[in-house]
Coordinates of C-alpha atoms in Angstrom, one line a residue:
M1 CA 104.8 95.5 -58.8
D2 CA 104.0 91.6 -56.6
Q3 CA 106.3 89.9 -55.3
A4 CA 106.6 87.4 -58.0
E5 CA 106.9 90.1 -60.9
K6 CA 110.0 91.6 -58.9
L7 CA 111.9 88.7 -58.9
R8 CA 111.3 88.3 -62.8
N9 CA 113.1 91.7 -63.2
I10 CA 115.9 90.9 -60.7
I11 CA 116.5 87.4 -62.8
K12 CA 116.2 89.0 -65.9
G13 CA 118.8 91.7 -64.4
N14 CA 120.9 88.4 -63.4
R15 CA 120.8 87.0 -67.1
V16 CA 122.9 90.5 -67.8
S17 CA 125.3 90.1 -64.9
M18 CA 125.9 86.5 -65.9
A19 CA 127.5 87.4 -69.0
G20 CA 130.1 89.6 -67.3
P21 CA 133.0 88.4 -64.5
R22 CA 132.1 85.5 -62.6
A23 CA 133.4 84.5 -59.1
R24 CA 133.7 81.2 -57.9
V25 CA 131.6 80.0 -55.4
I26 CA 132.1 78.0 -52.8
A27 CA 129.6 77.0 -50.0
V28 CA 131.7 75.3 -46.7
T29 CA 129.0 73.4 -44.7
S30 CA 129.0 70.9 -42.2
G31 CA 126.3 67.9 -40.9
K32 CA 126.8 69.4 -37.6
G33 CA 128.0 72.3 -35.7
G34 CA 131.6 72.3 -33.7
V35 CA 133.6 70.9 -36.5
G36 CA 135.6 73.7 -37.4
K37 CA 133.7 74.8 -40.6
S38 CA 134.2 78.8 -40.1
T39 CA 137.8 77.9 -39.1
V40 CA 138.2 76.8 -42.3
S41 CA 136.2 79.0 -44.4
T42 CA 138.2 82.4 -42.6
N43 CA 141.6 80.8 -43.1
L44 CA 141.2 79.4 -46.6
G45 CA 139.9 83.3 -47.5
V46 CA 142.9 84.6 -45.8
E47 CA 145.2 82.5 -47.6
L48 CA 143.6 82.8 -51.2
A49 CA 143.6 86.4 -50.7
R50 CA 147.5 86.3 -49.5
M51 CA 147.6 84.5 -53.3
G52 CA 146.5 87.9 -55.0
K53 CA 142.8 86.7 -55.2
R54 CA 140.2 88.8 -54.1
V55 CA 138.0 87.3 -51.9
I56 CA 134.8 87.8 -50.0
I57 CA 133.7 85.3 -47.0
F58 CA 129.3 85.6 -46.8
D59 CA 128.4 84.3 -43.6
A60 CA 125.2 82.4 -43.8
D61 CA 124.9 81.5 -40.2
F62 CA 122.6 84.3 -39.9
G63 CA 122.4 85.5 -36.5
L64 CA 125.9 83.7 -34.7
A65 CA 128.4 85.9 -36.7
N66 CA 130.9 82.9 -36.8
V67 CA 133.5 84.7 -39.6
E68 CA 133.8 88.3 -37.3
V69 CA 134.1 86.8 -34.0
M70 CA 137.0 84.7 -35.8
Y71 CA 138.6 87.6 -37.2
G72 CA 138.2 89.6 -34.3
M73 CA 136.6 92.1 -35.6
A74 CA 133.4 94.3 -35.1
P75 CA 132.0 95.0 -38.7
R76 CA 130.4 98.6 -39.2
Y77 CA 127.8 96.9 -41.1
T78 CA 126.0 94.1 -41.0
L79 CA 122.8 92.2 -43.1
N80 CA 121.0 94.0 -40.8
D81 CA 121.6 97.5 -43.0
V82 CA 121.1 96.0 -45.8
I83 CA 117.8 94.0 -44.6
Y84 CA 116.5 97.1 -42.7
K85 CA 118.1 100.3 -44.0
G86 CA 118.7 100.2 -47.3
K87 CA 122.3 99.6 -47.9
S88 CA 123.8 97.6 -50.8
M89 CA 125.5 94.4 -50.3
T90 CA 129.2 95.9 -51.2
D91 CA 128.8 98.7 -48.6
I92 CA 128.9 96.4 -45.9
I93 CA 131.5 94.6 -46.8
T94 CA 134.4 94.7 -44.0
K95 CA 138.0 94.3 -44.7
G96 CA 139.6 91.5 -42.4
P97 CA 143.3 90.4 -42.2
A98 CA 145.2 90.1 -45.7
G99 CA 142.4 92.3 -47.6
V100 CA 140.1 89.2 -47.3
G101 CA 136.2 90.6 -47.7
F102 CA 133.7 89.3 -45.1
I103 CA 130.0 90.0 -44.8
S104 CA 128.9 89.5 -41.4
G105 CA 125.5 87.9 -40.9
G106 CA 125.2 90.3 -37.9
S107 CA 124.7 88.7 -34.5
G108 CA 121.1 88.6 -32.8
I109 CA 119.4 88.9 -36.2
V110 CA 117.1 86.3 -35.5
T111 CA 114.9 86.6 -38.3
M112 CA 117.1 85.8 -40.5
N113 CA 117.0 82.5 -39.9
N114 CA 114.0 82.4 -40.9
P115 CA 113.5 85.1 -43.8
T116 CA 109.9 86.1 -45.5
D117 CA 109.8 86.0 -49.0
H118 CA 110.4 89.3 -49.6
Q119 CA 113.6 89.3 -47.4
R120 CA 115.0 86.5 -49.6
S121 CA 114.6 88.5 -52.4
Y122 CA 116.1 91.2 -51.4
L123 CA 118.8 89.2 -49.7
L124 CA 119.6 87.6 -53.4
E125 CA 119.3 90.8 -55.5
G126 CA 121.9 92.1 -53.4
L127 CA 124.1 88.8 -53.8
S128 CA 124.2 89.8 -57.4
E129 CA 126.3 92.6 -56.9
L130 CA 129.1 90.5 -55.9
D131 CA 130.1 88.7 -59.3
S132 CA 132.3 91.9 -60.3
A133 CA 134.1 92.4 -56.6
A134 CA 135.6 88.8 -56.0
D135 CA 137.3 86.0 -57.6
Y136 CA 135.9 83.9 -54.4
I137 CA 133.1 84.0 -52.6
I138 CA 133.3 81.6 -49.8
I139 CA 129.8 81.2 -48.3
D140 CA 130.0 79.8 -44.5
T141 CA 126.6 78.2 -44.0
A142 CA 125.0 77.0 -40.5
A143 CA 125.7 73.4 -39.8
G144 CA 123.2 71.1 -40.4
V145 CA 120.3 70.3 -43.5
H146 CA 117.8 72.9 -42.4
S147 CA 115.9 74.4 -45.6
N148 CA 117.9 78.2 -45.3
V149 CA 121.5 76.1 -45.5
M150 CA 120.6 73.7 -47.6
D151 CA 118.9 76.3 -50.4
F152 CA 122.8 77.7 -50.3
V153 CA 124.6 74.4 -50.7
A154 CA 122.3 72.6 -53.1
N155 CA 122.6 75.7 -55.5
C156 CA 126.2 76.0 -55.7
P157 CA 128.4 74.7 -58.0
E158 CA 131.4 73.5 -55.2
V159 CA 130.6 72.6 -52.0
L160 CA 133.3 72.0 -49.2
L161 CA 132.3 69.6 -46.4
V162 CA 134.1 69.7 -43.0
T163 CA 134.1 66.6 -41.0
T164 CA 135.9 65.1 -38.0
P165 CA 137.0 61.6 -36.3
D166 CA 133.7 61.8 -34.5
P167 CA 131.2 59.4 -35.5
S168 CA 128.6 61.8 -34.9
S169 CA 130.3 64.0 -37.3
L170 CA 130.7 61.6 -39.9
T171 CA 127.1 60.2 -39.9
D172 CA 125.7 64.1 -39.8
A173 CA 128.2 64.6 -42.6
Y174 CA 126.4 61.5 -44.7
S175 CA 123.5 62.7 -43.7
L176 CA 124.0 66.1 -45.3
V177 CA 125.1 64.4 -48.5
K178 CA 122.0 62.4 -48.4
V179 CA 119.7 65.6 -48.0
L180 CA 122.1 67.1 -51.3
A181 CA 121.5 64.3 -53.6
L182 CA 117.6 64.1 -52.9
R183 CA 117.8 67.9 -53.5
Q184 CA 119.2 67.9 -56.7
S185 CA 118.4 65.3 -58.5
A186 CA 115.2 66.3 -60.0
D187 CA 117.2 68.6 -61.4
N188 CA 119.7 66.0 -62.9
V189 CA 122.6 68.3 -61.2
R190 CA 125.4 67.5 -59.1
S191 CA 127.5 70.0 -57.0
K192 CA 131.1 69.1 -56.8
V193 CA 131.8 67.9 -53.1
M194 CA 134.7 68.2 -51.5
V195 CA 135.7 66.8 -48.3
V196 CA 137.9 68.0 -45.6
T197 CA 138.8 66.2 -42.9
N198 CA 139.6 68.1 -39.6
R199 CA 141.0 67.6 -36.1
V200 CA 142.8 64.4 -37.8
R201 CA 146.1 62.3 -35.8
D202 CA 147.7 62.0 -39.3
T203 CA 147.3 61.5 -42.9
K204 CA 146.4 57.9 -42.8
E205 CA 143.5 59.4 -40.2
G206 CA 142.6 61.7 -42.7
D207 CA 142.5 59.2 -45.3
A208 CA 140.4 56.8 -43.4
I209 CA 137.7 59.2 -42.5
Y210 CA 137.2 60.1 -46.0
S211 CA 137.4 56.6 -47.5
K212 CA 134.2 55.8 -44.9
L213 CA 131.9 58.6 -46.2
S214 CA 133.4 58.4 -50.2
I215 CA 132.5 55.1 -49.8
V216 CA 128.7 55.1 -48.7
S217 CA 128.1 58.3 -50.6
K218 CA 129.0 56.4 -53.5
R219 CA 127.3 52.8 -52.8
F220 CA 123.9 54.4 -51.8
L221 CA 123.8 57.7 -52.8
G222 CA 126.1 57.4 -56.6
I223 CA 127.7 60.4 -55.3
E224 CA 131.3 61.1 -56.3
L225 CA 133.4 63.1 -53.7
S226 CA 136.4 64.2 -53.5
H227 CA 139.3 64.8 -50.6
I228 CA 140.9 67.9 -50.7
G229 CA 142.9 68.0 -47.9
H230 CA 143.0 67.1 -43.8
I231 CA 144.0 69.6 -41.2
P232 CA 145.9 67.9 -37.9
T233 CA 144.9 68.6 -34.5
D234 CA 147.1 71.4 -33.7
Q235 CA 147.3 73.4 -30.6
S236 CA 148.5 76.1 -32.3
L237 CA 145.2 76.4 -34.0
E238 CA 143.4 76.3 -31.1
K239 CA 145.5 79.2 -29.8
A240 CA 145.2 81.4 -32.7
I241 CA 141.3 80.3 -32.7
R242 CA 141.4 81.6 -28.5
S243 CA 143.3 84.8 -29.8
Q244 CA 140.8 85.1 -32.6
R245 CA 143.1 85.3 -35.6
P246 CA 144.0 83.1 -38.3
V247 CA 146.4 80.6 -37.8
V248 CA 148.0 81.0 -41.1
L249 CA 148.9 84.5 -40.2
E250 CA 149.5 83.7 -36.6
Y251 CA 151.3 80.7 -36.7
P252 CA 152.3 80.0 -40.3
E253 CA 154.7 77.4 -39.8
S254 CA 152.3 75.3 -37.9
K255 CA 151.1 71.7 -39.2
S256 CA 147.5 73.3 -39.2
A257 CA 148.7 75.8 -41.0
M258 CA 150.6 74.1 -43.8
A259 CA 148.0 71.8 -44.2
I260 CA 145.7 75.0 -44.7
K261 CA 147.9 76.1 -47.6
K262 CA 148.1 73.1 -49.3
I263 CA 143.9 73.4 -49.7
A264 CA 144.1 77.0 -51.0
S265 CA 146.8 75.7 -53.5
S266 CA 144.3 72.9 -54.3
F267 CA 141.9 75.5 -55.0
I268 CA 144.1 77.7 -57.6
D269 CA 145.4 74.8 -59.1
V270 CA 142.0 74.6 -60.9
S271 CA 140.4 78.1 -60.2
E272 CA 140.5 78.9 -64.3
N273 CA 138.2 75.6 -65.0
S274 CA 135.0 78.0 -66.6
Q275 CA 132.9 75.2 -65.2
Q276 CA 133.5 76.2 -61.6
K277 CA 133.7 79.8 -62.2
K278 CA 129.7 80.2 -62.5
G279 CA 129.2 82.6 -60.3
I280 CA 126.8 83.9 -57.6
S281 CA 124.3 85.0 -60.1
Y282 CA 124.1 81.2 -61.4
L283 CA 123.5 80.4 -57.4
I284 CA 120.3 83.1 -57.4
S285 CA 119.3 82.0 -60.8
R286 CA 119.0 78.1 -59.5
L287 CA 117.5 79.5 -56.5
F288 CA 114.8 81.7 -58.0
R289 CA 114.4 78.9 -60.4
N290 CA 113.7 76.0 -57.5
Q291 CA 110.8 78.8 -56.3
G292 CA 108.9 78.0 -59.3
L293 CA 110.1 81.4 -61.3
P294 CA 111.9 81.6 -64.9
A295 CA 115.7 81.7 -64.7

């Protein structure tokens, strides 16, 4: 069986799975590294789990293992065991704080930064198992606009874009929105892009940063953004990061924890919208379609 035929068979299976339970899939991304993307992913995941939702975080920053570091855990299995040892995707889910599940990219899996077609198809096939295992699947992408990052971002129905007041962070965030617009224009589709302004002094600064990004995105790209919240600069958050603990658990009354809780509540408020709950199978179907295969 050649590669194309195998992918077509996977797609046929996905058509069946798309009729069943569907998770809400959110790609958390950023134009540059060091802006707190993984901090947002891991804390948001914990808070959603505390609200009674089944959450799986997929660490798509292959080789860096950010999620397990943020949680201070050493998972028994990683993507290495799926790609090279025949484990299923559900086999390698590690239970983290508050019952949130996470899938580790595995520290040092350098080849997954540039996967072969076979590795990519096997990975995507495994991901299709997760729709029935979660209400929310948070994809913690690598930073930047590399093709492997944008494969996930451009095909997710929802994108959470993290930026900070740093001018280079804002510029890189706009670059990511620009690449996203170009990638999606050919298919005449649009992801819902939500912005989190991180490390701001107060609400006023958060709103100002969002406004700058929103205005240029709408004027020059025709992209409508939404501001789902801001996270203030907070020593409690820095302490929690050093302790490898989610701030929503370590310092639940801190300013940053309260801000993350508010963001999670915003997700819950619209979580029953069927337009958002398209599932991981939808993402896979679009990825295959963009590879020139029927979906």
